[in-house]
């Protein structure tokens, strides 16, 4: 059973909207550039692989949350108004 099935609708919506902060995106881009050039140190390679793995896990969970929300009623990709 997916972990996402344990979330209520509000938590699932928050998961769908989850994004990394700017500093993380900048760091991943730096590491990706160095990786493409073949210039990563072993420590940077481990860091980059951890970011990639975390991103893949989050993307899978977000996809599962979207499916869950689509089955539970109307779902929009925009933030609900406050």
C-alpha positions as a Markdown table, in Angstrom:
| # | Residue | x | y | z |
|---|---|---|---|---|
| 1 | Unk | 0.0 | 0.0 | 0.0 |
| 2 | Unk | 1.5 | 3.4 | -1.0 |
| 3 | Unk | 2.5 | 5.7 | 1.9 |
| 4 | Unk | 0.4 | 8.4 | 0.2 |
| 5 | Unk | -2.7 | 6.4 | 0.9 |
| 6 | Unk | -2.2 | 7.3 | 4.5 |
| 7 | Unk | -2.4 | 11.1 | 3.8 |
| 8 | Unk | -5.6 | 13.1 | 4.1 |
| 9 | Unk | -6.6 | 15.2 | 1.1 |
| 10 | Unk | -5.0 | 18.4 | 2.5 |
| 11 | Unk | -1.7 | 16.7 | 3.1 |
| 12 | Unk | -1.8 | 15.1 | -0.4 |
| 13 | Unk | -2.4 | 18.5 | -1.9 |
| 14 | Unk | 0.5 | 20.0 | 0.0 |
| 15 | Unk | 2.7 | 17.1 | -1.2 |
| 16 | Unk | 1.7 | 17.8 | -4.8 |
| 17 | Unk | 2.8 | 21.4 | -4.4 |
| 18 | Unk | 6.0 | 20.6 | -2.6 |
| 19 | Unk | 9.1 | 22.1 | -4.3 |
| 20 | Unk | 12.7 | 22.4 | -3.2 |
| 21 | Unk | 14.0 | 25.8 | -2.2 |
| 22 | Unk | 16.1 | 27.9 | -4.4 |
| 23 | Unk | 19.4 | 27.1 | -2.7 |
| 24 | Unk | 18.8 | 23.4 | -3.3 |
| 25 | Unk | 17.9 | 23.9 | -6.9 |
| 26 | Unk | 21.1 | 26.0 | -7.5 |
| 27 | Unk | 23.3 | 23.4 | -5.8 |
| 28 | Unk | 21.8 | 20.5 | -7.8 |
| 29 | Unk | 22.4 | 22.5 | -11.0 |
| 30 | Unk | 26.0 | 23.1 | -10.0 |
| 31 | Unk | 26.5 | 19.5 | -9.3 |
| 32 | Unk | 24.8 | 18.5 | -12.5 |
| 33 | Unk | 27.1 | 20.8 | -14.5 |
| 34 | Unk | 30.2 | 19.3 | -12.8 |
| 35 | Unk | 28.8 | 15.8 | -13.4 |
| 36 | Unk | 28.3 | 16.5 | -17.1 |
| 37 | Unk | 31.9 | 17.7 | -17.3 |
| 38 | Unk | 33.2 | 14.7 | -15.3 |
| 39 | Unk | 34.6 | 16.9 | -12.6 |
| 40 | Unk | 32.7 | 15.7 | -9.5 |
| 41 | Unk | 34.7 | 14.7 | -6.4 |
| 42 | Unk | 33.6 | 11.4 | -4.7 |
| 43 | Unk | 31.9 | 13.5 | -2.0 |
| 44 | Unk | 30.1 | 15.6 | -4.6 |
| 45 | Unk | 29.0 | 12.5 | -6.5 |
| 46 | Unk | 27.5 | 11.1 | -3.3 |
| 47 | Unk | 25.7 | 14.4 | -2.6 |
| 48 | Unk | 24.4 | 14.6 | -6.2 |
| 49 | Unk | 23.2 | 11.0 | -6.1 |
| 50 | Unk | 21.4 | 11.7 | -2.9 |
| 51 | Unk | 19.6 | 14.7 | -4.4 |
| 52 | Unk | 18.7 | 12.7 | -7.5 |
| 53 | Unk | 17.3 | 9.8 | -5.4 |
| 54 | Unk | 15.4 | 12.1 | -3.2 |
| 55 | Unk | 13.9 | 13.9 | -6.2 |
| 56 | Unk | 12.8 | 10.6 | -7.7 |
| 57 | Unk | 11.2 | 9.5 | -4.5 |
| 58 | Unk | 9.4 | 12.8 | -4.1 |
| 59 | Unk | 8.2 | 12.7 | -7.8 |
| 60 | Unk | 6.8 | 9.2 | -7.3 |
| 61 | Unk | 5.0 | 10.2 | -4.1 |
| 62 | Unk | 3.6 | 13.3 | -5.8 |
| 63 | Unk | 2.3 | 11.2 | -8.7 |
| 64 | Unk | 0.6 | 8.9 | -6.3 |
| 65 | Unk | -0.9 | 11.9 | -4.5 |
| 66 | Unk | -2.3 | 13.2 | -7.7 |
| 67 | Unk | -3.9 | 9.8 | -8.4 |
| 68 | Unk | -5.3 | 9.7 | -4.9 |
| 69 | Unk | -6.7 | 13.2 | -5.3 |
| 70 | Unk | -8.2 | 12.5 | -8.7 |
| 71 | Unk | -10.0 | 9.5 | -7.2 |
| 72 | Unk | -11.3 | 11.4 | -4.2 |
| 73 | Unk | -13.1 | 14.1 | -6.1 |
| 74 | Unk | -12.4 | 17.3 | -8.0 |
| 75 | Unk | -8.8 | 18.2 | -8.1 |
| 76 | Unk | -7.0 | 21.2 | -9.4 |
| 77 | Unk | -3.3 | 21.9 | -9.7 |
| 78 | Unk | -3.7 | 25.4 | -8.4 |
| 79 | Unk | -3.7 | 26.4 | -4.8 |
| 80 | Unk | -7.0 | 26.6 | -3.1 |
| 81 | Unk | -8.0 | 30.2 | -2.2 |
| 82 | Unk | -7.7 | 31.1 | 1.5 |
